[in-house]
PDB file of C-alpha atoms and ligand atoms in Angstrom:
ATOM      1  CA  UNK U   1     -45.336  66.359  45.234  1.00  0.00           C
ATOM      2  CA  UNK U   2     -43.002  63.690  43.956  1.00  0.00           C
ATOM      3  CA  UNK U   3     -40.516  64.567  46.709  1.00  0.00           C
ATOM      4  CA  UNK U   4     -43.228  63.905  49.249  1.00  0.00           C
ATOM      5  CA  UNK U   5     -43.952  60.521  47.798  1.00  0.00           C
ATOM      6  CA  UNK U   6     -40.262  59.627  47.779  1.00  0.00           C
ATOM      7  CA  UNK U   7     -40.070  60.450  51.458  1.00  0.00           C
ATOM      8  CA  UNK U   8     -43.148  58.438  52.371  1.00  0.00           C
ATOM      9  CA  UNK U   9     -42.248  55.535  50.295  1.00  0.00           C
ATOM     10  CA  UNK U  10     -39.107  54.843  52.195  1.00  0.00           C
ATOM     11  CA  UNK U  11     -41.353  53.674  55.027  1.00  0.00           C
ATOM     12  CA  UNK U  12     -43.811  51.786  52.899  1.00  0.00           C
ATOM     13  CA  UNK U  13     -43.843  48.022  53.352  1.00  0.00           C
ATOM     14  CA  UNK U  14     -45.527  45.618  51.001  1.00  0.00           C
ATOM     15  CA  UNK U  15     -46.026  42.022  52.064  1.00  0.00           C
ATOM     16  CA  UNK U  16     -45.840  39.465  49.281  1.00  0.00           C
ATOM     17  CA  UNK U  17     -48.914  37.235  49.139  1.00  0.00           C
ATOM     18  CA  UNK U  18     -50.454  34.587  46.895  1.00  0.00           C
ATOM     19  CA  UNK U  19     -51.587  36.321  43.705  1.00  0.00           C
ATOM     20  CA  UNK U  20     -48.385  38.328  43.334  1.00  0.00           C
ATOM     21  CA  UNK U  21     -46.182  37.898  40.269  1.00  0.00           C
ATOM     22  CA  UNK U  22     -42.872  39.311  39.067  1.00  0.00           C
ATOM     23  CA  UNK U  23     -42.472  40.506  35.469  1.00  0.00           C
ATOM     24  CA  UNK U  24     -39.027  41.297  34.021  1.00  0.00           C
ATOM     25  CA  UNK U  25     -39.250  43.296  30.825  1.00  0.00           C
ATOM     26  CA  UNK U  26     -36.696  42.816  28.022  1.00  0.00           C
ATOM     27  CA  UNK U  27     -33.543  42.323  30.088  1.00  0.00           C
ATOM     28  CA  UNK U  28     -31.586  41.199  27.014  1.00  0.00           C
ATOM     29  CA  UNK U  29     -27.985  41.588  25.889  1.00  0.00           C
ATOM     30  CA  UNK U  30     -28.732  44.046  23.067  1.00  0.00           C
ATOM     31  CA  UNK U  31     -30.301  46.463  25.563  1.00  0.00           C
ATOM     32  CA  UNK U  32     -27.283  46.330  27.879  1.00  0.00           C
ATOM     33  CA  UNK U  33     -23.988  48.232  27.488  1.00  0.00           C
ATOM     34  CA  UNK U  34     -22.084  46.549  24.630  1.00  0.00           C
ATOM     35  CA  UNK U  35     -25.323  45.589  22.865  1.00  0.00           C
ATOM     36  CA  UNK U  36     -26.715  47.083  19.654  1.00  0.00           C
ATOM     37  CA  UNK U  37     -29.327  49.296  21.344  1.00  0.00           C
ATOM     38  CA  UNK U  38     -27.854  49.841  24.791  1.00  0.00           C
ATOM     39  CA  UNK U  39     -29.786  51.419  27.621  1.00  0.00           C
ATOM     40  CA  UNK U  40     -27.313  53.498  29.669  1.00  0.00           C
ATOM     41  CA  UNK U  41     -26.409  51.685  32.901  1.00  0.00           C
ATOM     42  CA  UNK U  42     -28.891  48.941  32.009  1.00  0.00           C
ATOM     43  CA  UNK U  43     -26.480  46.418  33.532  1.00  0.00           C
ATOM     44  CA  UNK U  44     -27.001  48.002  36.964  1.00  0.00           C
ATOM     45  CA  UNK U  45     -30.470  46.517  37.278  1.00  0.00           C
ATOM     46  CA  UNK U  46     -29.311  42.907  36.895  1.00  0.00           C
ATOM     47  CA  UNK U  47     -28.089  42.345  40.489  1.00  0.00           C
ATOM     48  CA  UNK U  48     -31.168  44.154  41.802  1.00  0.00           C
ATOM     49  CA  UNK U  49     -33.467  41.969  39.722  1.00  0.00           C
ATOM     50  CA  UNK U  50     -31.618  38.917  41.016  1.00  0.00           C
ATOM     51  CA  UNK U  51     -32.654  39.900  44.525  1.00  0.00           C
ATOM     52  CA  UNK U  52     -36.304  40.233  43.467  1.00  0.00           C
ATOM     53  CA  UNK U  53     -36.082  36.858  41.720  1.00  0.00           C
ATOM     54  CA  UNK U  54     -34.740  35.156  44.853  1.00  0.00           C
ATOM     55  CA  UNK U  55     -37.484  36.728  46.969  1.00  0.00           C
ATOM     56  CA  UNK U  56     -40.384  35.844  44.650  1.00  0.00           C
ATOM     57  CA  UNK U  57     -39.005  32.349  44.138  1.00  0.00           C
ATOM     58  CA  UNK U  58     -38.681  31.853  47.915  1.00  0.00           C
ATOM     59  CA  UNK U  59     -42.361  32.801  48.272  1.00  0.00           C
ATOM     60  CA  UNK U  60     -43.353  30.322  45.558  1.00  0.00           C
ATOM     61  CA  UNK U  61     -44.602  33.180  43.370  1.00  0.00           C
ATOM     62  CA  UNK U  62     -44.499  33.041  39.566  1.00  0.00           C
ATOM     63  CA  UNK U  63     -41.868  34.903  37.568  1.00  0.00           C
ATOM     64  CA  UNK U  64     -42.252  36.037  33.963  1.00  0.00           C
ATOM     65  CA  UNK U  65     -39.593  37.404  31.606  1.00  0.00           C
ATOM     66  CA  UNK U  66     -40.562  39.113  28.371  1.00  0.00           C
ATOM     67  CA  UNK U  67     -38.147  39.346  25.492  1.00  0.00           C
ATOM     68  CA  UNK U  68     -38.042  41.320  22.264  1.00  0.00           C
ATOM     69  CA  UNK U  69     -37.849  38.593  19.625  1.00  0.00           C
ATOM     70  CA  UNK U  70     -37.596  40.204  16.213  1.00  0.00           C
ATOM     71  CA  UNK U  71     -37.118  38.675  12.763  1.00  0.00           C
ATOM     72  CA  UNK U  72     -33.985  40.031  10.999  1.00  0.00           C
ATOM     73  CA  UNK U  73     -36.153  42.220   8.706  1.00  0.00           C
ATOM     74  CA  UNK U  74     -38.336  43.650  11.467  1.00  0.00           C
ATOM     75  CA  UNK U  75     -40.272  46.821  10.640  1.00  0.00           C
ATOM     76  CA  UNK U  76     -38.818  48.686  13.647  1.00  0.00           C
ATOM     77  CA  UNK U  77     -35.284  48.470  12.181  1.00  0.00           C
ATOM     78  CA  UNK U  78     -33.779  51.500  10.386  1.00  0.00           C
ATOM     79  CA  UNK U  79     -33.306  49.568   7.142  1.00  0.00           C
ATOM     80  CA  UNK U  80     -37.029  48.857   7.038  1.00  0.00           C
ATOM     81  CA  UNK U  81     -37.837  52.512   7.746  1.00  0.00           C
ATOM     82  CA  UNK U  82     -38.206  52.057  11.486  1.00  0.00           C
ATOM     83  CA  UNK U  83     -36.589  53.955  14.373  1.00  0.00           C
ATOM     84  CA  UNK U  84     -34.078  51.501  15.769  1.00  0.00           C
ATOM     85  CA  UNK U  85     -30.833  49.815  14.834  1.00  0.00           C
ATOM     86  CA  UNK U  86     -31.284  46.073  14.477  1.00  0.00           C
ATOM     87  CA  UNK U  87     -31.618  44.518  17.925  1.00  0.00           C
ATOM     88  CA  UNK U  88     -32.851  41.371  19.631  1.00  0.00           C
ATOM     89  CA  UNK U  89     -33.018  39.283  16.486  1.00  0.00           C
ATOM     90  CA  UNK U  90     -34.572  35.974  17.529  1.00  0.00           C
ATOM     91  CA  UNK U  91     -32.105  33.283  18.601  1.00  0.00           C
ATOM     92  CA  UNK U  92     -29.023  35.539  18.317  1.00  0.00           C
ATOM     93  CA  UNK U  93     -26.728  36.299  21.298  1.00  0.00           C
ATOM     94  CA  UNK U  94     -28.103  39.862  21.370  1.00  0.00           C
ATOM     95  CA  UNK U  95     -31.582  38.548  22.060  1.00  0.00           C
ATOM     96  CA  UNK U  96     -30.385  36.271  24.853  1.00  0.00           C
ATOM     97  CA  UNK U  97     -30.791  37.080  28.524  1.00  0.00           C
ATOM     98  CA  UNK U  98     -27.473  37.983  30.145  1.00  0.00           C
ATOM     99  CA  UNK U  99     -25.877  35.053  31.913  1.00  0.00           C
ATOM    100  CA  UNK U 100     -25.611  37.227  35.038  1.00  0.00           C
ATOM    101  CA  UNK U 101     -29.407  37.170  35.347  1.00  0.00           C
ATOM    102  CA  UNK U 102     -30.226  34.251  37.634  1.00  0.00           C
ATOM    103  CA  UNK U 103     -33.415  32.648  36.410  1.00  0.00           C
ATOM    104  CA  UNK U 104     -35.169  29.850  38.283  1.00  0.00           C
ATOM    105  CA  UNK U 105     -35.934  26.784  36.122  1.00  0.00           C
ATOM    106  CA  UNK U 106     -39.691  27.401  36.213  1.00  0.00           C
ATOM    107  CA  UNK U 107     -39.562  30.951  34.809  1.00  0.00           C
ATOM    108  CA  UNK U 108     -42.152  31.759  32.134  1.00  0.00           C
ATOM    109  CA  UNK U 109     -40.565  33.299  29.046  1.00  0.00           C
ATOM    110  CA  UNK U 110     -42.781  35.446  26.828  1.00  0.00           C
ATOM    111  CA  UNK U 111     -41.522  36.419  23.356  1.00  0.00           C
ATOM    112  CA  UNK U 112     -42.975  39.496  21.690  1.00  0.00           C
ATOM    113  CA  UNK U 113     -42.774  41.571  18.492  1.00  0.00           C
ATOM    114  CA  UNK U 114     -41.930  38.420  16.556  1.00  0.00           C
ATOM    115  CA  UNK U 115     -43.936  39.282  13.426  1.00  0.00           C
ATOM    116  CA  UNK U 116     -42.020  41.264  10.763  1.00  0.00           C
ATOM    117  CA  UNK U 117     -44.728  43.852  10.092  1.00  0.00           C
ATOM    118  CA  UNK U 118     -45.682  44.842  13.636  1.00  0.00           C
ATOM    119  CA  UNK U 119     -43.772  46.289  16.574  1.00  0.00           C
ATOM    120  CA  UNK U 120     -44.871  45.723  20.153  1.00  0.00           C
ATOM    121  CA  UNK U 121     -43.522  47.548  23.180  1.00  0.00           C
ATOM    122  CA  UNK U 122     -45.871  45.878  25.633  1.00  0.00           C
ATOM    123  CA  UNK U 123     -45.295  42.339  26.846  1.00  0.00           C
ATOM    124  CA  UNK U 124     -49.061  41.816  26.517  1.00  0.00           C
ATOM    125  CA  UNK U 125     -49.290  42.582  22.782  1.00  0.00           C
ATOM    126  CA  UNK U 126     -50.080  39.407  20.823  1.00  0.00           C
ATOM    127  CA  UNK U 127     -48.660  37.180  23.568  1.00  0.00           C
ATOM    128  CA  UNK U 128     -50.004  34.755  26.153  1.00  0.00           C
ATOM    129  CA  UNK U 129     -48.807  36.930  29.051  1.00  0.00           C
ATOM    130  CA  UNK U 130     -52.290  37.841  30.256  1.00  0.00           C
ATOM    131  CA  UNK U 131     -53.529  34.239  30.003  1.00  0.00           C
ATOM    132  CA  UNK U 132     -50.433  32.969  31.817  1.00  0.00           C
ATOM    133  CA  UNK U 133     -50.860  35.529  34.586  1.00  0.00           C
ATOM    134  CA  UNK U 134     -54.551  34.683  34.967  1.00  0.00           C
ATOM    135  CA  UNK U 135     -53.909  30.959  35.108  1.00  0.00           C
ATOM    136  CA  UNK U 136     -51.230  31.500  37.741  1.00  0.00           C
ATOM    137  CA  UNK U 137     -53.801  33.381  39.825  1.00  0.00           C
ATOM    138  CA  UNK U 138     -51.973  36.709  39.601  1.00  0.00           C
ATOM    139  CA  UNK U 139     -53.750  39.822  40.815  1.00  0.00           C
ATOM    140  CA  UNK U 140     -50.805  42.096  41.585  1.00  0.00           C
ATOM    141  CA  UNK U 141     -47.806  42.412  39.270  1.00  0.00           C
ATOM    142  CA  UNK U 142     -44.371  43.801  40.083  1.00  0.00           C
ATOM    143  CA  UNK U 143     -42.680  45.109  36.945  1.00  0.00           C
ATOM    144  CA  UNK U 144     -39.028  45.992  36.289  1.00  0.00           C
ATOM    145  CA  UNK U 145     -36.629  45.968  33.337  1.00  0.00           C
ATOM    146  CA  UNK U 146     -35.752  48.041  30.288  1.00  0.00           C
ATOM    147  CA  UNK U 147     -36.382  50.361  28.769  1.00  0.00           C
ATOM    148  CA  UNK U 148     -38.370  52.443  31.222  1.00  0.00           C
ATOM    149  CA  UNK U 149     -40.034  54.733  28.688  1.00  0.00           C
ATOM    150  CA  UNK U 150     -40.837  52.127  26.035  1.00  0.00           C
ATOM    151  CA  UNK U 151     -41.368  48.523  26.976  1.00  0.00           C
ATOM    152  CA  UNK U 152     -41.701  48.909  30.746  1.00  0.00           C
ATOM    153  CA  UNK U 153     -44.130  51.837  30.420  1.00  0.00           C
ATOM    154  CA  UNK U 154     -46.275  50.063  27.842  1.00  0.00           C
ATOM    155  CA  UNK U 155     -46.323  46.808  29.792  1.00  0.00           C
ATOM    156  CA  UNK U 156     -47.426  48.760  32.884  1.00  0.00           C
ATOM    157  CA  UNK U 157     -50.140  50.482  30.834  1.00  0.00           C
ATOM    158  CA  UNK U 158     -51.557  47.171  29.637  1.00  0.00           C
ATOM    159  CA  UNK U 159     -51.316  45.584  33.081  1.00  0.00           C
ATOM    160  CA  UNK U 160     -53.437  48.469  34.404  1.00  0.00           C
ATOM    161  CA  UNK U 161     -55.835  47.994  31.479  1.00  0.00           C
ATOM    162  CA  UNK U 162     -56.243  44.325  32.416  1.00  0.00           C
ATOM    163  CA  UNK U 163     -56.997  45.363  35.995  1.00  0.00           C
ATOM    164  CA  UNK U 164     -53.912  44.113  37.768  1.00  0.00           C
ATOM    165  CA  UNK U 165     -52.641  46.148  40.680  1.00  0.00           C
ATOM    166  CA  UNK U 166     -49.267  47.327  39.422  1.00  0.00           C
ATOM    167  CA  UNK U 167     -46.040  48.021  41.285  1.00  0.00           C
ATOM    168  CA  UNK U 168     -43.048  49.432  39.399  1.00  0.00           C
ATOM    169  CA  UNK U 169     -39.630  48.386  40.648  1.00  0.00           C
ATOM    170  CA  UNK U 170     -38.067  51.807  40.618  1.00  0.00           C
ATOM    171  CA  UNK U 171     -34.637  50.499  41.577  1.00  0.00           C
ATOM    172  CA  UNK U 172     -34.760  48.017  38.695  1.00  0.00           C
ATOM    173  CA  UNK U 173     -35.671  50.122  35.659  1.00  0.00           C
ATOM    174  CA  UNK U 174     -33.498  52.257  33.369  1.00  0.00           C
ATOM    175  CA  UNK U 175     -34.428  54.579  30.503  1.00  0.00           C
ATOM    176  CA  UNK U 176     -33.071  54.748  26.967  1.00  0.00           C
ATOM    177  CA  UNK U 177     -33.001  58.554  27.166  1.00  0.00           C
ATOM    178  CA  UNK U 178     -30.275  59.415  29.632  1.00  0.00           C
ATOM    179  CA  UNK U 179     -31.342  63.083  29.841  1.00  0.00           C
ATOM    180  CA  UNK U 180     -34.574  62.152  31.583  1.00  0.00           C
ATOM    181  CA  UNK U 181     -33.279  58.833  32.879  1.00  0.00           C
ATOM    182  CA  UNK U 182     -36.260  56.988  34.285  1.00  0.00           C
ATOM    183  CA  UNK U 183     -37.708  59.978  36.134  1.00  0.00           C
ATOM    184  CA  UNK U 184     -40.153  60.965  33.412  1.00  0.00           C
ATOM    185  CA  UNK U 185     -41.267  57.407  32.719  1.00  0.00           C
ATOM    186  CA  UNK U 186     -41.724  56.789  36.431  1.00  0.00           C
ATOM    187  CA  UNK U 187     -43.954  59.864  36.692  1.00  0.00           C
ATOM    188  CA  UNK U 188     -45.979  58.604  33.712  1.00  0.00           C
ATOM    189  CA  UNK U 189     -46.423  55.202  35.318  1.00  0.00           C
ATOM    190  CA  UNK U 190     -47.366  56.734  38.642  1.00  0.00           C
ATOM    191  CA  UNK U 191     -50.001  58.922  37.011  1.00  0.00           C
ATOM    192  CA  UNK U 192     -51.452  55.814  35.366  1.00  0.00           C
ATOM    193  CA  UNK U 193     -51.943  54.420  38.871  1.00  0.00           C
ATOM    194  CA  UNK U 194     -48.875  52.226  39.305  1.00  0.00           C
ATOM    195  CA  UNK U 195     -47.100  52.283  42.662  1.00  0.00           C
ATOM    196  CA  UNK U 196     -43.315  52.728  42.607  1.00  0.00           C
ATOM    197  CA  UNK U 197     -41.468  50.618  45.141  1.00  0.00           C
ATOM    198  CA  UNK U 198     -37.908  49.609  46.010  1.00  0.00           C
ATOM    199  CA  UNK U 199     -36.606  46.210  47.094  1.00  0.00           C
ATOM    200  CA  UNK U 200     -36.481  47.350  50.722  1.00  0.00           C
ATOM    201  CA  UNK U 201     -40.280  47.755  50.683  1.00  0.00           C
ATOM    202  CA  UNK U 202     -40.676  44.014  50.106  1.00  0.00           C
ATOM    203  CA  UNK U 203     -37.901  42.599  52.238  1.00  0.00           C
ATOM    204  CA  UNK U 204     -39.125  41.870  55.750  1.00  0.00           C
TER     205      UNK U 204
HETATM  206  C1  VGL P   1     -37.515  48.420  23.285  1.00  0.00           C
HETATM  207  C2  VGL P   1     -36.950  49.894  21.615  1.00  0.00           C
HETATM  208  C3  VGL P   1     -37.154  48.922  20.666  1.00  0.00           C
HETATM  209  C4  VGL P   1     -37.677  48.156  24.734  1.00  0.00           C
HETATM  210  C5  VGL P   1     -37.733  47.447  22.335  1.00  0.00           C
HETATM  211  O1  VGL P   1     -37.536  46.981  25.162  1.00  0.00           O
HETATM  212  O2  VGL P   1     -37.922  49.120  25.490  1.00  0.00           O
HETATM  213  N1  VGL P   1     -37.133  49.644  22.902  1.00  0.00           N
HETATM  214  N2  VGL P   1     -37.539  47.707  21.035  1.00  0.00           N
HETATM  215 ZN1   ZN P   2     -37.529  46.069  19.640  1.00  0.00          ZN
END
């Protein structure tokens, strides 16, 4: 079944139109190799995302970047009884976007999970992302980033919930769990109704 889709989707073309928006999820230093909670090969998506950024920017389409933006005593950290080593502490180098990621000046940055007592995997949780998308006229969202099975998956879930048509950039996601890589997460997103695509599907 999935093999079939992979074969078909090589020929699929999607034309970018008004109402399309790009969302980059948590592409931050701490989630890249060398960071405190590295996603294996997370760095590989940066040049791919740069190509998407150039394309969306050239079409005059809005671009959003979410970031994990935790206080130093965040509840998701091991010391507070959570599951993760400290990561993406607000305003630290680990929370910064890598300098290799080429953002246009008009990018919309959305910080999330900034309250000490609550974690948030989705870019929509307690943020203005939905309002920003609506006011930009977005109807279809194209989502890539890290990690596939946590923040990308949950952002996709909420985007579906808010009735956007959702495309997952399957060449620009990576999973925390290397044993499944992003295969499992991609299947989950597909069964939610998201459409996986590669850059070649968008480029004319
Ligand atoms: C994430 C674990 C903890 C993510 C964020 O961006 O996927 N994962 N915080
Ligand atoms: Zn986090």
